[in-house]
CSV table of N, CA and C in Angstrom, one decimal:
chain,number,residue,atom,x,y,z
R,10,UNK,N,0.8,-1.2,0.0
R,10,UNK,CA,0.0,0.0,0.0
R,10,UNK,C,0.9,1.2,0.0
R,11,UNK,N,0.9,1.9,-0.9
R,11,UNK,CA,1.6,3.4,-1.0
R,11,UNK,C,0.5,4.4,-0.1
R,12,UNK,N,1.6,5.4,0.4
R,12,UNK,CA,1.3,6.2,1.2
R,12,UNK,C,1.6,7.8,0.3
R,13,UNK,N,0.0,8.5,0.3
R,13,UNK,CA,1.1,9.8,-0.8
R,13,UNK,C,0.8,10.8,0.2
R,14,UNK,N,2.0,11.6,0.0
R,14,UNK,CA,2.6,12.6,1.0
R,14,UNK,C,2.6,14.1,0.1
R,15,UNK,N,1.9,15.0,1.0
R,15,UNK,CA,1.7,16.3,0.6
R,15,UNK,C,3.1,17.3,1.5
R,16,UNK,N,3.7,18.2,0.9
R,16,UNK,CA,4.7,18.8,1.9
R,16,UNK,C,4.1,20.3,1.3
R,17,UNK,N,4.2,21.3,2.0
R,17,UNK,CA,4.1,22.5,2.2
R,17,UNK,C,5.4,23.0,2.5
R,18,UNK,N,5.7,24.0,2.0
R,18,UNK,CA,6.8,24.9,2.7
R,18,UNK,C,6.6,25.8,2.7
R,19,UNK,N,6.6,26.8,3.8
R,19,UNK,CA,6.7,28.2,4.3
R,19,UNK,C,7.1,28.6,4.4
R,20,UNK,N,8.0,30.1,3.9
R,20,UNK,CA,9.0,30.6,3.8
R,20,UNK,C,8.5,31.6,5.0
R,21,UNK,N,9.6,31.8,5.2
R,21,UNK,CA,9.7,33.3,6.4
R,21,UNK,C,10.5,34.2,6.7
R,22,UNK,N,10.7,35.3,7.0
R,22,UNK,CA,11.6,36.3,6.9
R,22,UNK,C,11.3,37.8,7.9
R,23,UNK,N,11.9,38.4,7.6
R,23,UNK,CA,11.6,39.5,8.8
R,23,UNK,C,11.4,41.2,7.9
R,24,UNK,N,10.4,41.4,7.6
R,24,UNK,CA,10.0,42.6,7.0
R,24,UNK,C,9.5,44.1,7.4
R,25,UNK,N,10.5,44.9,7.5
R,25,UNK,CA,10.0,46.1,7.9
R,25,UNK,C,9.1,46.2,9.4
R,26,UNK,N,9.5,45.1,10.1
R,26,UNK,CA,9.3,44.8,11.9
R,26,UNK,C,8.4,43.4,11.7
R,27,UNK,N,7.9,43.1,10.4
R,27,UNK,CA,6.3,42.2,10.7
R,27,UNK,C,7.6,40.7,10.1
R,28,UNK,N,7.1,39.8,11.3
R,28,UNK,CA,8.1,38.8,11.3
R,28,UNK,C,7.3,37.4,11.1
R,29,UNK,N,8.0,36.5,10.2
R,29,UNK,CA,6.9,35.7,9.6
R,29,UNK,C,7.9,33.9,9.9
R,30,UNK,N,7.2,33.1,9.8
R,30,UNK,CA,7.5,32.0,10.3
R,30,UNK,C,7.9,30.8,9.6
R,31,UNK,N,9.0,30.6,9.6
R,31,UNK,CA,9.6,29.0,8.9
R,31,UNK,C,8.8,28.1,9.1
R,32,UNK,N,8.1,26.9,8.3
R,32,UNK,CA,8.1,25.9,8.6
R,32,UNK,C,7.6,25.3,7.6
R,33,UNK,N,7.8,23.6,7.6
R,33,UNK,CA,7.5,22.4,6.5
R,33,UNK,C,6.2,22.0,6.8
R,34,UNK,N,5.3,21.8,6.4
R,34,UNK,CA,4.1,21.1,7.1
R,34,UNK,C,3.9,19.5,5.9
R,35,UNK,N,4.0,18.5,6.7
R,35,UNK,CA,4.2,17.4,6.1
R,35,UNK,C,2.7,16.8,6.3
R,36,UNK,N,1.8,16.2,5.1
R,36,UNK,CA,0.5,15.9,5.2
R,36,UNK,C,0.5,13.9,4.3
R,37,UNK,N,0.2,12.9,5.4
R,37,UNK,CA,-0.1,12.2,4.4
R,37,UNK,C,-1.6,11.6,4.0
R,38,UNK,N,-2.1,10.7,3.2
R,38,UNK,CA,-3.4,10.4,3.4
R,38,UNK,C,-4.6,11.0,4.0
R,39,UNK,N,-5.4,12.2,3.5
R,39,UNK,CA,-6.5,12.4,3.9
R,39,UNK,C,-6.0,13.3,5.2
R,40,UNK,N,-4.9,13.7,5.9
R,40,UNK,CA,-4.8,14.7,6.5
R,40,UNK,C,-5.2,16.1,6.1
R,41,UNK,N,-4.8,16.5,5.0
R,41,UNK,CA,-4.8,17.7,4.8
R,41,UNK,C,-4.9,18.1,3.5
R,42,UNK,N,-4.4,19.4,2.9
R,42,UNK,CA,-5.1,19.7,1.5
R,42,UNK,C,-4.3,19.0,0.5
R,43,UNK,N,-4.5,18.7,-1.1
R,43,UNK,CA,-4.2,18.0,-1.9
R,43,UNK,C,-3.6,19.1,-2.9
R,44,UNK,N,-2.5,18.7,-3.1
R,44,UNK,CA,-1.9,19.6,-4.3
R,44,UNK,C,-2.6,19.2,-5.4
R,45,UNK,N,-2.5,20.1,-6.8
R,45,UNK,CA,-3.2,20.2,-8.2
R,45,UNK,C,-1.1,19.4,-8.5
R,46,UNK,N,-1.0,19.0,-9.8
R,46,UNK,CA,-0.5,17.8,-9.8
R,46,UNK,C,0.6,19.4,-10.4
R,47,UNK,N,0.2,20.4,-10.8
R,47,UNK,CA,1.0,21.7,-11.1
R,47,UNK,C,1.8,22.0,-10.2
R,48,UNK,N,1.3,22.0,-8.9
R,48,UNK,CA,2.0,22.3,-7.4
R,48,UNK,C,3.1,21.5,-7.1
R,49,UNK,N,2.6,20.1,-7.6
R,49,UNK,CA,3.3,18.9,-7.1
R,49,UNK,C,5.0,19.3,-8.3
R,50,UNK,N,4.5,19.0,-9.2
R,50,UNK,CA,5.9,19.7,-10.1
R,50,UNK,C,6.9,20.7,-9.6
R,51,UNK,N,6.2,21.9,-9.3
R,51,UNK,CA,6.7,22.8,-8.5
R,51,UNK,C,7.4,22.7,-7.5
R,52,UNK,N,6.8,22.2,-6.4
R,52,UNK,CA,7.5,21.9,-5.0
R,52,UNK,C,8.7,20.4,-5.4
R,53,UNK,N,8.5,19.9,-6.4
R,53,UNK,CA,9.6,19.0,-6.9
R,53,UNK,C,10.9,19.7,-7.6
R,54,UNK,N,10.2,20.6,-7.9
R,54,UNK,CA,11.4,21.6,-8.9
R,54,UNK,C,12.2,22.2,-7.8
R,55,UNK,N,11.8,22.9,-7.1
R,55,UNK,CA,11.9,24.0,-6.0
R,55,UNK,C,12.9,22.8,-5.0
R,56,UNK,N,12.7,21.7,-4.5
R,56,UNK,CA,13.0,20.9,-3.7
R,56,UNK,C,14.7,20.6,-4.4
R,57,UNK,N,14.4,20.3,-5.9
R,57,UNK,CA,15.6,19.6,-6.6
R,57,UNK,C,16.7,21.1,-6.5
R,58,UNK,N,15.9,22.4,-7.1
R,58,UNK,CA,16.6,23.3,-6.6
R,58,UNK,C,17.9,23.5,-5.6
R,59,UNK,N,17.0,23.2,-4.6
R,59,UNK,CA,17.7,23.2,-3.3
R,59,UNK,C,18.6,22.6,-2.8
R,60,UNK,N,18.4,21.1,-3.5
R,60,UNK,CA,19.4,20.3,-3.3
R,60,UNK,C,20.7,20.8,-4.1
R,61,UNK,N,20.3,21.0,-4.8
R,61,UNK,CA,21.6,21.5,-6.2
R,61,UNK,C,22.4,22.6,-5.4
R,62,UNK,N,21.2,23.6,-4.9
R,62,UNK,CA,22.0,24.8,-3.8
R,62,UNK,C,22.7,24.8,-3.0
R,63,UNK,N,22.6,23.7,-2.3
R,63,UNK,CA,23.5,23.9,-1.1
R,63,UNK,C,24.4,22.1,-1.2
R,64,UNK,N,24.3,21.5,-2.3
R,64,UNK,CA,25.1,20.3,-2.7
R,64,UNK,C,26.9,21.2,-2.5
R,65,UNK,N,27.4,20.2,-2.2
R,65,UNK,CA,29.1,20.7,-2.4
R,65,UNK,C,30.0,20.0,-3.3
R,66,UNK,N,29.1,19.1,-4.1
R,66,UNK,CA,29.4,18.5,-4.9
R,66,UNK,C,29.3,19.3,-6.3
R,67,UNK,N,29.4,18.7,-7.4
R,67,UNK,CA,29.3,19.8,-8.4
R,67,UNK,C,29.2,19.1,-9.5
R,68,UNK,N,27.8,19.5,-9.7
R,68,UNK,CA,26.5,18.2,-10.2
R,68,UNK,C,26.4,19.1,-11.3
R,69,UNK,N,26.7,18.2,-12.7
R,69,UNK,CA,26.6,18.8,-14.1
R,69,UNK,C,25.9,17.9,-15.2
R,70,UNK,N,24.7,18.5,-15.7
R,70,UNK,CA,24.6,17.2,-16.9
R,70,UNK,C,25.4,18.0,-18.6
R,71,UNK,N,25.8,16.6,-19.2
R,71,UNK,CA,26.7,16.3,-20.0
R,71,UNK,C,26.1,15.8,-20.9
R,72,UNK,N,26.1,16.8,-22.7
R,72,UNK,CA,25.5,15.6,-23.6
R,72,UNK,C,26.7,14.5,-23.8
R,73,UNK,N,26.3,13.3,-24.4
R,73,UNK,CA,27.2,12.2,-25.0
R,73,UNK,C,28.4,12.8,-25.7
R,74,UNK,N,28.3,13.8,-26.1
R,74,UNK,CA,29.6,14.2,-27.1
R,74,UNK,C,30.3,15.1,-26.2
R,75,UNK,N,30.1,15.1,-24.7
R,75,UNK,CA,30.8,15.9,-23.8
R,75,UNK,C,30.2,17.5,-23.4
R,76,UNK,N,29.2,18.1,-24.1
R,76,UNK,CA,29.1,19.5,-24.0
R,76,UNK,C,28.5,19.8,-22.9
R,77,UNK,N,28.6,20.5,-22.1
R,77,UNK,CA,28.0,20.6,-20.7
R,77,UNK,C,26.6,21.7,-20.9
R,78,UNK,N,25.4,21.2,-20.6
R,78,UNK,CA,24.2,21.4,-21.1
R,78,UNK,C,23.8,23.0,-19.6
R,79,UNK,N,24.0,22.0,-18.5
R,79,UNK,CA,23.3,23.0,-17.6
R,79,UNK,C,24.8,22.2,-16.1
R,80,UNK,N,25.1,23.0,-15.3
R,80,UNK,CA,25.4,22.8,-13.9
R,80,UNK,C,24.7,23.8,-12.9
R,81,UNK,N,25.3,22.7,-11.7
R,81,UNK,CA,24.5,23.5,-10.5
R,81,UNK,C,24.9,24.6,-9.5
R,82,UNK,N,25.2,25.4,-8.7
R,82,UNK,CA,25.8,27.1,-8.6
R,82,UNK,C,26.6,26.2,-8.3
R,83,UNK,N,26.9,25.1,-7.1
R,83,UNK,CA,27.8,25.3,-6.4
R,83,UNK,C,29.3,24.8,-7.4
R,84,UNK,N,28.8,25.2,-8.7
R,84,UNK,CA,30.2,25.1,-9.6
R,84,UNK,C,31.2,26.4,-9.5
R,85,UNK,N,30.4,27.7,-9.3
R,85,UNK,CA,31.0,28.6,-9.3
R,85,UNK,C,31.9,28.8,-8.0
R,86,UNK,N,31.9,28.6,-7.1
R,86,UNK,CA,32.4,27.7,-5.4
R,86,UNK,C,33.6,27.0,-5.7
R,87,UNK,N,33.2,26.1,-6.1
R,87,UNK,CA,34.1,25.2,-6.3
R,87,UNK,C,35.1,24.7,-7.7
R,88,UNK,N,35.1,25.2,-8.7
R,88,UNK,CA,35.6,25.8,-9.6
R,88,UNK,C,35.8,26.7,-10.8
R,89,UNK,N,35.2,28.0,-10.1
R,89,UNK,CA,35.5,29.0,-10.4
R,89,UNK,C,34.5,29.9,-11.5
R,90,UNK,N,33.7,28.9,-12.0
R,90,UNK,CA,33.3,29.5,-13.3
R,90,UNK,C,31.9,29.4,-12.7
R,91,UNK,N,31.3,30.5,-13.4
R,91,UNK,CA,29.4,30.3,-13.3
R,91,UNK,C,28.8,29.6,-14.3
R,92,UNK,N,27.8,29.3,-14.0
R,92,UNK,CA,26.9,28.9,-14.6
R,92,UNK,C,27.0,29.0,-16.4
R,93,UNK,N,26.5,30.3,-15.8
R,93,UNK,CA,26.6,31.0,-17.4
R,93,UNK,C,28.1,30.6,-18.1
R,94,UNK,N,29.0,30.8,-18.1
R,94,UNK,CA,30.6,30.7,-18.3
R,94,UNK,C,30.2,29.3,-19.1
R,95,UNK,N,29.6,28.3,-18.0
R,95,UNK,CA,30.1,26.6,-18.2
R,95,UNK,C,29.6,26.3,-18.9
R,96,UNK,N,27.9,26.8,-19.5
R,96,UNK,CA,26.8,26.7,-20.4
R,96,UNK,C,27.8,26.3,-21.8
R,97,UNK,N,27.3,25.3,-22.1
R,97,UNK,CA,28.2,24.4,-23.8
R,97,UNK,C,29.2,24.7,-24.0
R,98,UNK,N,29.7,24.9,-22.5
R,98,UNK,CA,31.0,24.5,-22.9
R,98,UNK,C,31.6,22.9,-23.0
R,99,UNK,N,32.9,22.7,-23.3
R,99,UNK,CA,33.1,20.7,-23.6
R,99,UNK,C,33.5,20.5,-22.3
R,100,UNK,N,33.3,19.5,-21.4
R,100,UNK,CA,33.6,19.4,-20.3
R,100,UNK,C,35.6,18.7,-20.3
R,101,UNK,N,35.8,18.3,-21.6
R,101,UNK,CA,37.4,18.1,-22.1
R,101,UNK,C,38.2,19.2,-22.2
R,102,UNK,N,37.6,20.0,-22.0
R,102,UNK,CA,38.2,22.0,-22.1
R,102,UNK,C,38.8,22.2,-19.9
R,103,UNK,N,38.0,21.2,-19.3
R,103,UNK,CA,38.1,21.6,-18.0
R,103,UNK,C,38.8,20.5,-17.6
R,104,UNK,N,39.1,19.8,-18.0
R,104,UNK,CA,39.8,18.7,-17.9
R,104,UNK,C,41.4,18.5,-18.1
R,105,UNK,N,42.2,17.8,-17.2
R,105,UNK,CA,44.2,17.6,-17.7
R,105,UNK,C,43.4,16.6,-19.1
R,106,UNK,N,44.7,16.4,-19.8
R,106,UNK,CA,44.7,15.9,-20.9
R,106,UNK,C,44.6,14.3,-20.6
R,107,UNK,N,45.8,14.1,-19.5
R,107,UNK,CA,45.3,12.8,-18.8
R,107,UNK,C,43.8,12.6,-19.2
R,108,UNK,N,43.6,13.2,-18.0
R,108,UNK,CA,41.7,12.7,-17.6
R,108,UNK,C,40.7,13.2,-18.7
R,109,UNK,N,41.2,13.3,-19.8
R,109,UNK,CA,40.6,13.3,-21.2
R,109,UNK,C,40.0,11.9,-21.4
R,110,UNK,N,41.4,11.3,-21.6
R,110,UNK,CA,41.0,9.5,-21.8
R,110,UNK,C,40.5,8.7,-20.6
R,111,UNK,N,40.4,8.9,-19.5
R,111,UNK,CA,39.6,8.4,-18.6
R,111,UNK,C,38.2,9.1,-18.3
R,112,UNK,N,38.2,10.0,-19.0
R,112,UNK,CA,36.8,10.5,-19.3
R,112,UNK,C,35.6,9.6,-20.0
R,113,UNK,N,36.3,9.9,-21.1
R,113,UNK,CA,35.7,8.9,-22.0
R,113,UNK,C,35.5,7.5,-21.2
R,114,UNK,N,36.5,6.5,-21.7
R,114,UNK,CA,36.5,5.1,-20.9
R,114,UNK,C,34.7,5.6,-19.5
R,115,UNK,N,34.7,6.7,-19.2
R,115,UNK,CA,33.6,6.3,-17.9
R,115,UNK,C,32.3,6.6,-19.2
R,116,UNK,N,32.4,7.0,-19.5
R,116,UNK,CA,31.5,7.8,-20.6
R,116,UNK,C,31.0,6.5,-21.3
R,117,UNK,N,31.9,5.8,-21.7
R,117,UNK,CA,31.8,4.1,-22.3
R,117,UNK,C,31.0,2.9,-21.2
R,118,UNK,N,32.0,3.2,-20.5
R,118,UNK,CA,31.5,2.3,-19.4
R,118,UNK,C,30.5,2.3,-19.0
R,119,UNK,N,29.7,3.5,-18.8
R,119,UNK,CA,28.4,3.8,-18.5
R,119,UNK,C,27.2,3.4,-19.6
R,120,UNK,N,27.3,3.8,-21.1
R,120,UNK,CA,26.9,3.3,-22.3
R,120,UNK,C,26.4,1.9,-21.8
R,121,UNK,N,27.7,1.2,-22.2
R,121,UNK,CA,27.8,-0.1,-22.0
R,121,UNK,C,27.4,-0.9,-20.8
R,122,UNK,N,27.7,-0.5,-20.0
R,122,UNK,CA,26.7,-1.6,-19.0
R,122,UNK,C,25.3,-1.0,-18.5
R,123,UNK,N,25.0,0.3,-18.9
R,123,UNK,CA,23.6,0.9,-18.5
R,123,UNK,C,23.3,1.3,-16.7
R,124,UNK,N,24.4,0.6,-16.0
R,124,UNK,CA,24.2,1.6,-14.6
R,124,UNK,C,25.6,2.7,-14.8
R,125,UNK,N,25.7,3.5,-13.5
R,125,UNK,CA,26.5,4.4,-13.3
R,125,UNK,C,28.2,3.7,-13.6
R,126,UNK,N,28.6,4.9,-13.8
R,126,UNK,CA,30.1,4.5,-14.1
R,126,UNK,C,31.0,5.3,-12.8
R,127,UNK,N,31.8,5.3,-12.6
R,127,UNK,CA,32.8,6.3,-11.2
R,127,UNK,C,34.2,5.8,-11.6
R,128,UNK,N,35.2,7.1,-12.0
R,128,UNK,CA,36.4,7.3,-12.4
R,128,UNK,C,36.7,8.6,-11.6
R,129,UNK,N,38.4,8.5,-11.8
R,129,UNK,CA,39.0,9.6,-11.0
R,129,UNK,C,39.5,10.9,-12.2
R,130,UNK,N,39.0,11.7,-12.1
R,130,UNK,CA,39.8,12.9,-13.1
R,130,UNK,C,40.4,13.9,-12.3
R,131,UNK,N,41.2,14.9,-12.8
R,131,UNK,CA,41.7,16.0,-12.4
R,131,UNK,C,41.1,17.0,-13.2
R,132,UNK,N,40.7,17.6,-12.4
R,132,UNK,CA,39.7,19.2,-13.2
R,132,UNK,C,40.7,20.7,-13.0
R,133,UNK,N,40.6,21.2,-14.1
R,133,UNK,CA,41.5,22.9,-14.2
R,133,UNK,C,40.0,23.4,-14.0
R,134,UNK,N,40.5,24.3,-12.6
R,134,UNK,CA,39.7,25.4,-12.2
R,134,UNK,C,40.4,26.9,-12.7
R,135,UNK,N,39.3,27.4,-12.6
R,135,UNK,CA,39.5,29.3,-13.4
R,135,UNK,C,40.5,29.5,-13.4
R,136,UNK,N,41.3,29.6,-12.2
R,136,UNK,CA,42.4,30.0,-11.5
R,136,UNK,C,43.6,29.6,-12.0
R,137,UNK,N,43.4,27.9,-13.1
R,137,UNK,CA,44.3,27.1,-13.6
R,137,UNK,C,44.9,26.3,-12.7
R,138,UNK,N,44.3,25.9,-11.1
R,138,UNK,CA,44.5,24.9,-10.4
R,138,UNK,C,44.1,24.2,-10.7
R,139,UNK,N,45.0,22.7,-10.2
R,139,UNK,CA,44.3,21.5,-10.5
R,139,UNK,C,43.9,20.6,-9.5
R,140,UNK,N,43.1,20.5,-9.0
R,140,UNK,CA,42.3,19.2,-8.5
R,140,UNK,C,41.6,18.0,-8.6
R,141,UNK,N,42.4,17.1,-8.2
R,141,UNK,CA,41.3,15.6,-8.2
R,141,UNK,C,39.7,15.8,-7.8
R,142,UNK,N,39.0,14.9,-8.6
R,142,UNK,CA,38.1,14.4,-8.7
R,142,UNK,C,37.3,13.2,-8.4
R,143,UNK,N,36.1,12.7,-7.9
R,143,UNK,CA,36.0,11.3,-8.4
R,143,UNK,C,34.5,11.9,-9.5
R,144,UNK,N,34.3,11.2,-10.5
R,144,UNK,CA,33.0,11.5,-11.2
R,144,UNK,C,32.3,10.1,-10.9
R,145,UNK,N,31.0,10.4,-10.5
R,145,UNK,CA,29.9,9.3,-10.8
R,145,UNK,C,29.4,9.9,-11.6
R,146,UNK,N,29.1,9.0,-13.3
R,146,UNK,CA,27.8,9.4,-13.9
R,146,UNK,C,26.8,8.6,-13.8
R,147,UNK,N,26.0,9.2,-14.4
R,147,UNK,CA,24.6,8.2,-14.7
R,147,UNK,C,23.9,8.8,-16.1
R,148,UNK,N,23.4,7.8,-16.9
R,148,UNK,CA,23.0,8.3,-18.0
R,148,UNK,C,21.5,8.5,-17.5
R,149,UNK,N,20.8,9.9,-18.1
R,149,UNK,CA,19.1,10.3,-17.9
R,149,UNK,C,18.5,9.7,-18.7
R,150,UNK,N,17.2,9.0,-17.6
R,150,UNK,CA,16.4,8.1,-18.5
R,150,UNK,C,15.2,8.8,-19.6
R,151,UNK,N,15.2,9.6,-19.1
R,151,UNK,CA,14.4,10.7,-20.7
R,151,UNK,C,14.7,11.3,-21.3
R,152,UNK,N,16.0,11.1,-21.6
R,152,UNK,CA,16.8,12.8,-22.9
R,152,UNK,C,16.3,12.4,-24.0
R,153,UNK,N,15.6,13.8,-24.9
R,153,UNK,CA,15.1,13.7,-25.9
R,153,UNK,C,15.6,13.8,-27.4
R,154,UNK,N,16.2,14.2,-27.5
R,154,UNK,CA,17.2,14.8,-28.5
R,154,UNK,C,18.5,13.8,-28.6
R,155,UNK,N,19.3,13.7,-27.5
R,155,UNK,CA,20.6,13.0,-27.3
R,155,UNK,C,20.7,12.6,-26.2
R,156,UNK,N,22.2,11.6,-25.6
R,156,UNK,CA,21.9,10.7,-24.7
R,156,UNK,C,22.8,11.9,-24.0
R,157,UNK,N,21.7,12.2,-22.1
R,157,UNK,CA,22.4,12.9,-21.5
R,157,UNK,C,23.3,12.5,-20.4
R,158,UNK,N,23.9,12.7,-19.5
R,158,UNK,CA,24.3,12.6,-18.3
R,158,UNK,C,24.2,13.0,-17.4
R,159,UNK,N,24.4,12.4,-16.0
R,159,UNK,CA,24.3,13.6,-15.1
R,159,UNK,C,25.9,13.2,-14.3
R,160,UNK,N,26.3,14.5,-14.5
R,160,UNK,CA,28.0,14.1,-13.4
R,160,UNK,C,28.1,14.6,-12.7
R,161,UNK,N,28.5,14.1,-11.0
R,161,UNK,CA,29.0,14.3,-10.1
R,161,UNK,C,30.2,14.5,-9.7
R,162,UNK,N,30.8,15.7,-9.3
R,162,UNK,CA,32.5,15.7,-9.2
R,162,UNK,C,32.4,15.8,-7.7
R,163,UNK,N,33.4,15.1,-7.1
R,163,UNK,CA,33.3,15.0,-5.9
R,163,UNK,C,34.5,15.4,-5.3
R,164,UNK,N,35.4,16.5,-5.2
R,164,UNK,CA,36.4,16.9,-4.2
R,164,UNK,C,37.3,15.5,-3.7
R,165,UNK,N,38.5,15.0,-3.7
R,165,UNK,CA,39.2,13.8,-3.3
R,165,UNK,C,40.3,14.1,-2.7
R,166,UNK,N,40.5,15.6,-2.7
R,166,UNK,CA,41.9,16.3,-2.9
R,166,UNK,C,42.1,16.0,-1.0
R,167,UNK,N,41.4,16.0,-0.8
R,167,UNK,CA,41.7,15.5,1.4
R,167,UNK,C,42.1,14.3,1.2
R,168,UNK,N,41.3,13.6,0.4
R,168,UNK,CA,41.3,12.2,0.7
R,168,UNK,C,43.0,11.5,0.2
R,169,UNK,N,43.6,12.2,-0.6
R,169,UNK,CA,45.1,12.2,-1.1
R,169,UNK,C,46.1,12.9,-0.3
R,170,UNK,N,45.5,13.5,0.1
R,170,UNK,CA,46.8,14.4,1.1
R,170,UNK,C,46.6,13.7,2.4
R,171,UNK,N,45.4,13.1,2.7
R,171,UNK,CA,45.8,11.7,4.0
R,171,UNK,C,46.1,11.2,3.7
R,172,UNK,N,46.5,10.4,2.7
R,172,UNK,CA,47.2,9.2,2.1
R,172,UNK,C,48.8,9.4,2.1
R,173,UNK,N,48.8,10.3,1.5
R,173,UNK,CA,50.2,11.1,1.7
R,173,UNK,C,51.0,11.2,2.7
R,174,UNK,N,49.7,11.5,3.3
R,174,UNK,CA,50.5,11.4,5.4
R,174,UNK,C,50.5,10.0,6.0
R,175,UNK,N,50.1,9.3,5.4
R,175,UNK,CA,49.6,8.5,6.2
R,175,UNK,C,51.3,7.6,5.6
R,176,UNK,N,51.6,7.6,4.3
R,176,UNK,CA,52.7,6.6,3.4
R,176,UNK,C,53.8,7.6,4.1
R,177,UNK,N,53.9,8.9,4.5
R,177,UNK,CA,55.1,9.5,4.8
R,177,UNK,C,55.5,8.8,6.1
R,178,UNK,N,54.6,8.4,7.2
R,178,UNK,CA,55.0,7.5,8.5
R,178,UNK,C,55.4,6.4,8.2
């Protein structure tokens, strides 16, 4: 038996002295009012939003041929460029030349077995630093036009400088 769940969110803030109140109101089965299936979209958009916002990861979808379609802010954080900037550009432009070819191979490997792929790249940020990576992709199950992706770059750069310390003892 599925249970469907209504969420509300309330924004709040403090306006010219009249002060207004945060809160989620979570509704399931016959508790409370029913979203129009418009709402329901909405508060899914607004939710994915959010996650994208405050993710510290740095979540980009990729067509097949590499062009980076759309990313999420926390690109500009974490390597340098906005949104706008990253818009079609080739994600092999942000990449060492190394992790060109291990780009691809995950790009393959993902193709080819149909779940997620996870390889290690090094990414050139604005600044022309370079940082490790790990990418999980996953290919989107509804791209209409071409086959898309969604990539996750994950920061590893700690996780090698403990290693580091850890081989120097």
């Amino acid at each position: 038996m599925s249970v469907n769940t209504t969420i509300i969110l309330e924004s709040s803030f403090k306006d010219k002295g009249v002060k207004r109140k945060n809160r989620i109101v979570v509704f399931t089965d016959g508790e409370g009012p029913h979203m129009s299936s418009s709402q329901t979209r909405y508060l899914k958009n607004h939710l994915a939003e959010q996650l994208l916002k405050f993710s510290i990861d740095v979540v980009i979808v990729i067509t097949e041929t590499g062009n980076i379609q759309t990313a999420g802010p926390s690109i500009k954080s974490s390597w340098g460029w906005s949104t706008e900037e990253i818009s079609e550009a080739n994600i092999r432009d942000l990449l060492t030349e190394a992790s060109c070819d291990t780009c691809l191979r995950c790009f393959s490997e993902c193709l080819i077995s149909g779940n997620g792929a996870v390889c290690e790249l090094v990414v050139k940020h604005k600044d022309h630093s370079c940082i490790p990576y790990e990418l999980t992709l996953h290919q989107l199950e509804k791209s209409y036009e071409e086959i898309n992706f969604i990539g996750i770059f994950r920061d590893i750069s700690e996780r090698f400088r403990f290693l580091n310390q850890q081989t120097e003892y």
